Short mmCIF file of C-alpha atoms in Angstrom, two decimals:
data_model
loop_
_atom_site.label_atom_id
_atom_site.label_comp_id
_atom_site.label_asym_id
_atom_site.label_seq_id
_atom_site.Cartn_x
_atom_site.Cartn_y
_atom_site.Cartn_z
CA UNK T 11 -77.49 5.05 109.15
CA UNK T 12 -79.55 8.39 109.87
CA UNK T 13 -78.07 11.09 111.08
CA UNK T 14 -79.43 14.14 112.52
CA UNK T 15 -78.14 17.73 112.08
CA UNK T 16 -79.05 21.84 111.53
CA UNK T 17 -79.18 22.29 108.24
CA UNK T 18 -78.21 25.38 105.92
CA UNK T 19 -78.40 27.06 102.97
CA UNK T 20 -75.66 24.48 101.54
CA UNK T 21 -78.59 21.93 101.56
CA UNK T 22 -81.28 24.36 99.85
CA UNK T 23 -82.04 22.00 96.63
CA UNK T 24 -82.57 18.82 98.31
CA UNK T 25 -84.96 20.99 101.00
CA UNK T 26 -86.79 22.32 97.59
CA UNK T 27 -87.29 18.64 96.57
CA UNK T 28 -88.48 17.50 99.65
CA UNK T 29 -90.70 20.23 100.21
CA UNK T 30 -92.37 20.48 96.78
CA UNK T 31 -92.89 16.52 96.71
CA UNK T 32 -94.55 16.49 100.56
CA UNK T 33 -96.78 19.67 100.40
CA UNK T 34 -97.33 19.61 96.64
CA UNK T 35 -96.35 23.08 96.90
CA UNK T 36 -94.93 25.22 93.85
CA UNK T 37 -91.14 26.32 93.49
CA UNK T 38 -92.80 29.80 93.81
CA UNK T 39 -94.38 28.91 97.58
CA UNK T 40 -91.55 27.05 98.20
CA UNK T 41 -89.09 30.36 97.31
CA UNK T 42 -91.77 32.79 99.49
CA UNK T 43 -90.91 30.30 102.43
CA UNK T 44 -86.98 30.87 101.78
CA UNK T 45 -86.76 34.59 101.36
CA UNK T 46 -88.73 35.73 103.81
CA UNK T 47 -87.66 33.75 106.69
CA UNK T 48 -83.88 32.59 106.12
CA UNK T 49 -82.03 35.26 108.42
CA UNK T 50 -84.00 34.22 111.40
CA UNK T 51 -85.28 30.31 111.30
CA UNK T 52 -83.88 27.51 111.80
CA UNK T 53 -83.09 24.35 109.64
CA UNK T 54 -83.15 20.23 111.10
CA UNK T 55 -82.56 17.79 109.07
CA UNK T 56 -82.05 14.10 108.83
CA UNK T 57 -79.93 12.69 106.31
CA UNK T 58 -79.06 9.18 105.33
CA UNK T 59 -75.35 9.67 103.66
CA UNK T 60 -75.34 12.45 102.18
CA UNK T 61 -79.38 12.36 100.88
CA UNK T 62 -81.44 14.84 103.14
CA UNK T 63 -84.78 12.34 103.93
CA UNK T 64 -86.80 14.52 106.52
CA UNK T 65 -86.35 18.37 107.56
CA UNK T 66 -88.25 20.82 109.72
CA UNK T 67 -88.07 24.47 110.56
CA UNK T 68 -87.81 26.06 113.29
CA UNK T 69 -89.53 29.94 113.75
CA UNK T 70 -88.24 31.97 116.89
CA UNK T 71 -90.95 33.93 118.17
CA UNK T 72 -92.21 35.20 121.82
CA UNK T 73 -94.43 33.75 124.31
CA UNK T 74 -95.58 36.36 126.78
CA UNK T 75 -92.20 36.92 128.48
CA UNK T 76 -90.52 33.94 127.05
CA UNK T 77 -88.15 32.64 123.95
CA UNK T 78 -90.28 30.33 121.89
CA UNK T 79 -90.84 28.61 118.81
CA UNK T 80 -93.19 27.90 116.05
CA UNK T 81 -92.06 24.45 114.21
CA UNK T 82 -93.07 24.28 110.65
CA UNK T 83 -92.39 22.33 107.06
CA UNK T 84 -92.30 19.03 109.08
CA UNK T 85 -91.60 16.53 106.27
CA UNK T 86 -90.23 12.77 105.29
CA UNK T 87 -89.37 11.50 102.23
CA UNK T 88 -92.50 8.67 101.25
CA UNK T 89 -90.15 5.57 101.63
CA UNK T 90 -88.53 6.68 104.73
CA UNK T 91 -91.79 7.10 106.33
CA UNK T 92 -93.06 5.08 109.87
CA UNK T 93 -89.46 3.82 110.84
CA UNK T 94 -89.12 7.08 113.49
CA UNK T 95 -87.30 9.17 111.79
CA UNK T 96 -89.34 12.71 112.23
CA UNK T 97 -89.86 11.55 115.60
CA UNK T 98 -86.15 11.67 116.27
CA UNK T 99 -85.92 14.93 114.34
CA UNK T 100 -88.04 16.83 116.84
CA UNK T 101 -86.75 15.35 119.53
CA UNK T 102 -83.07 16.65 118.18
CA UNK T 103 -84.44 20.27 117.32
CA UNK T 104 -85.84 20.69 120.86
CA UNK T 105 -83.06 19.66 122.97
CA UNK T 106 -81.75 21.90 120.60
CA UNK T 107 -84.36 25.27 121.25
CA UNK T 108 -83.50 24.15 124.83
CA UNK T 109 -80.22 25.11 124.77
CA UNK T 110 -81.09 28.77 123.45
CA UNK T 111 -83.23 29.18 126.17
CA UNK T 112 -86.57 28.31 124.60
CA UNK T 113 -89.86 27.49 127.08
CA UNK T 114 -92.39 26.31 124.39
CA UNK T 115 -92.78 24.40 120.97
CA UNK T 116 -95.98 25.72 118.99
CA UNK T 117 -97.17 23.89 115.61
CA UNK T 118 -100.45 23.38 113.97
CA UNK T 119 -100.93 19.69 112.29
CA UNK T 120 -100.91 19.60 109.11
CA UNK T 121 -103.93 17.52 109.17
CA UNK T 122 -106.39 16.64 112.08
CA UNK T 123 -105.24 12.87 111.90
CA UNK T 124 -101.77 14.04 112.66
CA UNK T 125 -103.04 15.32 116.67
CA UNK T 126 -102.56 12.14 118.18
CA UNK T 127 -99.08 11.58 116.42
CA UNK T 128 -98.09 14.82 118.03
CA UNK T 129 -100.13 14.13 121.26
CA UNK T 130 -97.37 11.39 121.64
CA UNK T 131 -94.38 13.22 121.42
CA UNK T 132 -95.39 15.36 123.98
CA UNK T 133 -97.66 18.27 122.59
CA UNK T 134 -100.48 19.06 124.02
CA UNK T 135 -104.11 20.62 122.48
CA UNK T 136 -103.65 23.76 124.84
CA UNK T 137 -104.19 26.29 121.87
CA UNK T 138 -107.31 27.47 121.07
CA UNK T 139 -109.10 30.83 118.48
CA UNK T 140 -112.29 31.48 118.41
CA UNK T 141 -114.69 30.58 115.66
CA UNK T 142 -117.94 32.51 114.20
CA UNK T 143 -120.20 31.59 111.15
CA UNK T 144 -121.79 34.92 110.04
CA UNK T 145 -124.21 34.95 106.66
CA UNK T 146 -124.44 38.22 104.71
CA UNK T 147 -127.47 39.81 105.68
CA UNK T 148 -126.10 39.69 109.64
CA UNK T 149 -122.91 40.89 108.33
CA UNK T 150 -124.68 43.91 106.70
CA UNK T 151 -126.34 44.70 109.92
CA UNK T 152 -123.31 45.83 112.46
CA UNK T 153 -120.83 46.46 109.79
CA UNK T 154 -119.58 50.14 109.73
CA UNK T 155 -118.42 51.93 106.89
CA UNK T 156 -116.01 54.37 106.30
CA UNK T 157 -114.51 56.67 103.16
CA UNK T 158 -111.85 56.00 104.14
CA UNK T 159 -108.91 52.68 103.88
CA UNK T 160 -105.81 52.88 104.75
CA UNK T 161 -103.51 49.77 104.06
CA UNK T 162 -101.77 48.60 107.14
CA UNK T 163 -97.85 47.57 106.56
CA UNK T 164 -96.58 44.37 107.50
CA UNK T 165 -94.64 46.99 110.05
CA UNK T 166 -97.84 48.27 111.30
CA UNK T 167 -99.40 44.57 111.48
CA UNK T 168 -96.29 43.53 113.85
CA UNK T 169 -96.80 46.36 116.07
CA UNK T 170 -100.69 46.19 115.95
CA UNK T 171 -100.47 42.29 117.59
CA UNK T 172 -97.53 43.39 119.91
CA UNK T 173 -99.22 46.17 121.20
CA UNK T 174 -102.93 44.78 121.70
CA UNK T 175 -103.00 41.24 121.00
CA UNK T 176 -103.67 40.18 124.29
CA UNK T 177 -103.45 37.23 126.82
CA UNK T 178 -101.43 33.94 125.98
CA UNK T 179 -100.37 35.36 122.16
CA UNK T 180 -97.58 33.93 120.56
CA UNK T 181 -95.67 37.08 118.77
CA UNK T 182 -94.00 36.61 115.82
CA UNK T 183 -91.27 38.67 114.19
CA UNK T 184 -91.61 40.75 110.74
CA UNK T 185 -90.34 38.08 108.58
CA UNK T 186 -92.62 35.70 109.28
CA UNK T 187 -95.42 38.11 109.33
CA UNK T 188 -94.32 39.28 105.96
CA UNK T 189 -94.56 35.47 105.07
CA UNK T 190 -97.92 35.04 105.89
CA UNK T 191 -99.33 37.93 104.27
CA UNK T 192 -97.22 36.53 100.76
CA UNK T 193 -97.96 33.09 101.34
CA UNK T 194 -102.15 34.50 101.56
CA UNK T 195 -101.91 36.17 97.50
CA UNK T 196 -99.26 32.83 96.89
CA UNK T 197 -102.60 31.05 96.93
CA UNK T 198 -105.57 32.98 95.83
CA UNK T 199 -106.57 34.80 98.72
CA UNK T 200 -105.65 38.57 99.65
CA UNK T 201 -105.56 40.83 103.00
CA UNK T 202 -107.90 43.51 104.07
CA UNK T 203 -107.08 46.47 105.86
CA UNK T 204 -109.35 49.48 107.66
CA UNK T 205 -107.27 51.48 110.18
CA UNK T 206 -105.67 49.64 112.66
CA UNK T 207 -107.20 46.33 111.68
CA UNK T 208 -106.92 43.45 108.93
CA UNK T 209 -107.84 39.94 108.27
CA UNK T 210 -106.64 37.61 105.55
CA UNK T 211 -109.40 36.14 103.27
CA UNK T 212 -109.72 33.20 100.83
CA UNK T 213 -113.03 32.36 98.96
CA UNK T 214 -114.46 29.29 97.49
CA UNK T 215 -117.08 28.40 94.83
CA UNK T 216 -119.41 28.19 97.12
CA UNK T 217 -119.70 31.92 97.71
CA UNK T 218 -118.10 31.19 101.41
CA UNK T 219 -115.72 33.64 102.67
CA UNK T 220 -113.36 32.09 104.81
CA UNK T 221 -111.05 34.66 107.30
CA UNK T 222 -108.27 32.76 108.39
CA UNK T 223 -107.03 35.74 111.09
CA UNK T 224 -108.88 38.98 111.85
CA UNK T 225 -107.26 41.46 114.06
CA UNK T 226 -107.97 44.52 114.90
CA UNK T 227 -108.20 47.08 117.56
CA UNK T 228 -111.72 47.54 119.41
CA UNK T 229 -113.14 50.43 117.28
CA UNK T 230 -111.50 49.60 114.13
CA UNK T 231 -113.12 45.81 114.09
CA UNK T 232 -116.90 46.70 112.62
CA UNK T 233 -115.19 49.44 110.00
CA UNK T 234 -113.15 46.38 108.98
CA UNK T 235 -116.31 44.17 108.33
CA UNK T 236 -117.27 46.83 106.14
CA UNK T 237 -114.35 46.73 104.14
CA UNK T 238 -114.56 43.01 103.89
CA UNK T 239 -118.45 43.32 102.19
CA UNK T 240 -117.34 46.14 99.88
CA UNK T 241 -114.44 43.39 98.68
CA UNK T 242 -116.58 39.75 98.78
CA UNK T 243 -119.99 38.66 97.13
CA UNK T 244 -119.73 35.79 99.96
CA UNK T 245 -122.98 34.74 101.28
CA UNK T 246 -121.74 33.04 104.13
CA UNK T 247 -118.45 34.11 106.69
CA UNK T 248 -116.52 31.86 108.39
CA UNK T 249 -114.26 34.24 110.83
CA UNK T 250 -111.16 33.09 113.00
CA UNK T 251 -109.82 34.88 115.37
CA UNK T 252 -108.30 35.44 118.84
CA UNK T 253 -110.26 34.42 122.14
CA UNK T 254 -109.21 37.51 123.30
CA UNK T 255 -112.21 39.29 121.33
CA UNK T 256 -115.87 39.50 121.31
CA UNK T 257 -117.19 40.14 117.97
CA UNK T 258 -120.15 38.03 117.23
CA UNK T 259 -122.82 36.31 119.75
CA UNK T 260 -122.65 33.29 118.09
CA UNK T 261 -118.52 32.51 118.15
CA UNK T 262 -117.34 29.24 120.05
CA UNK T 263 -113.92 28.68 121.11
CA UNK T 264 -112.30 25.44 119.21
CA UNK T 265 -108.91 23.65 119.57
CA UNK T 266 -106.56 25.08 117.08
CA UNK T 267 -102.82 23.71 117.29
CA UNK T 268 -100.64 22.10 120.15
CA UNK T 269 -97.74 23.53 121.99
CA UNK T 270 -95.18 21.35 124.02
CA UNK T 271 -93.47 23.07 126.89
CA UNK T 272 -89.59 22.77 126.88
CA UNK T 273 -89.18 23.88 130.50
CA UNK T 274 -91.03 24.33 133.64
CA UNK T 275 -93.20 26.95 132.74
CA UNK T 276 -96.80 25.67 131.65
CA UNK T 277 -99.94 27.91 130.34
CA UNK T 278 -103.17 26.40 130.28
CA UNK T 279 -104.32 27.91 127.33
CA UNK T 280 -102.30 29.79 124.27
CA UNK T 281 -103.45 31.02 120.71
CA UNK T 282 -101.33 31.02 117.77
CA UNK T 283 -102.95 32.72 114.81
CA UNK T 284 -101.57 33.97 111.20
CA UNK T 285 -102.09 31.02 109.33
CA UNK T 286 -103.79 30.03 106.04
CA UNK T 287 -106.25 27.44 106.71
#
């Protein structure tokens, strides 16, 4: 019989298994994950006797005015798969958040097929970034540069989206932040910083520099593009960013993520952002 619980640090090596085997992550990303967000998440797990066979995480954050959520590390064990077992998991975690007050339930699907899956436990595609394919030479012609780079702290990153990351943000706390920007070098890619701005960047072979968050405040945005050319030999940019800015006049606004509302309070539209894509 499956039963569903919180979990804890008592159940850390079966959550290294299981996470290792379903992301095909290292014990290195798997140990970034840990340190950097055990005094604030939240652990679910399912467990058939005393075997954990599915987990998830739950990420307190803010919403506007509102508690809030970001789940993450949704996983099953391979031959406990399709019998409803993650389904029930959520379900338990978010009567769960309820309890503590939580309005919303943000993820991102861990791939696109995975949408509808989530579509029918409730979430909805109400979260969108904006999206802007930029080759060098354009680059080259409104990027600013300046003699000076200062590196922003994960400190100074928090308080940079708190202060002007506007509209329907989600806000995350310092941990996770600090997670992010790890989780970024974990995997080849690094962080740029010019004033009171910074973007996380990973490259291909293709000489395509993909940004998979840019923020920054207004003036500090083209000084930050200049930064990023002085670091990459891209010849092509794919940026990411918040809806809330106007950077380039060819960005579109695309679906990105799915929130599910806990209580009676609904937002039409809602962006996430810090993730690795």
């Amino acid at each position: 019989m499956i039963e569903y619980s919180k979990g804890s640090m008592a159940d850390l090596k079966e959550l290294k298994t299981l996470w290792i085997a379903s992301f095909n992550d290292t014990l290195k990303g798997f140990k970034t994950f840990m340190k950097n967000n055990k005094n604030k998440m939240r652990i679910y797990v399912a467990k058939d006797g005393n075997r954990t066979v599915a987990m998830l995480y739950h990420i307190p954050c803010k919403f506007l005015e509102y508690k809030a959520h970001y789940l993450y590390g949704a996983a099953t064990e391979s031959k406990y798969r399709n019998r409803g077992i993650m389904k029930n998991l959520i379900d338990f975690s978010l009567e769960d958040a309820k309890t503590l007050g939580e309005e919303f339930s943000f993820l991102y699907p861990a791939d696109d097929h995975l949408y509808g899956y989530y579509y029918s436990l409730g979430y909805e595609r109400n979260c969108f970034r904006k999206q802007a394919t930029v080759s060098r030479d354009k680059l080259m012609h409104i990027a600013e540069y300046s003699p000076f780079c200062m590196s922003l702290s994960v400190t100074g990153m928090g308080k940079l989206r708190e202060n002007y990351l506007k509209g329907n943000s989600l806000q995350f706390s310092q941990d996770y932040i600090k997670y992010s920007v790890a989780n970024v070098k974990n995997y080849g890619g690094y962080v740029i910083c010019s004033g009171d701005g910074y973007c996380f960047v990973d490259e291909d072979e293709y000489k395509k520099c993909v940004v998979s968050e840019l923020f920054a405040k207004e003036d500090d945005i083209f000084p930050l593009l200049g930064e990023m050319l002085k670091e990459s030999d891209a010849d092509t940019f794919v940026f990411n960013y918040s809806p809330t800015l106007n950077i380039f006049d060819n960005e579109e606004i695309v679906p990105d993520g799915m929130v599910k509302f806990l209580g009676n309070t609904k937002v039409n539209e809602a962006y996430i952002g810090l993730r690795n894509l």
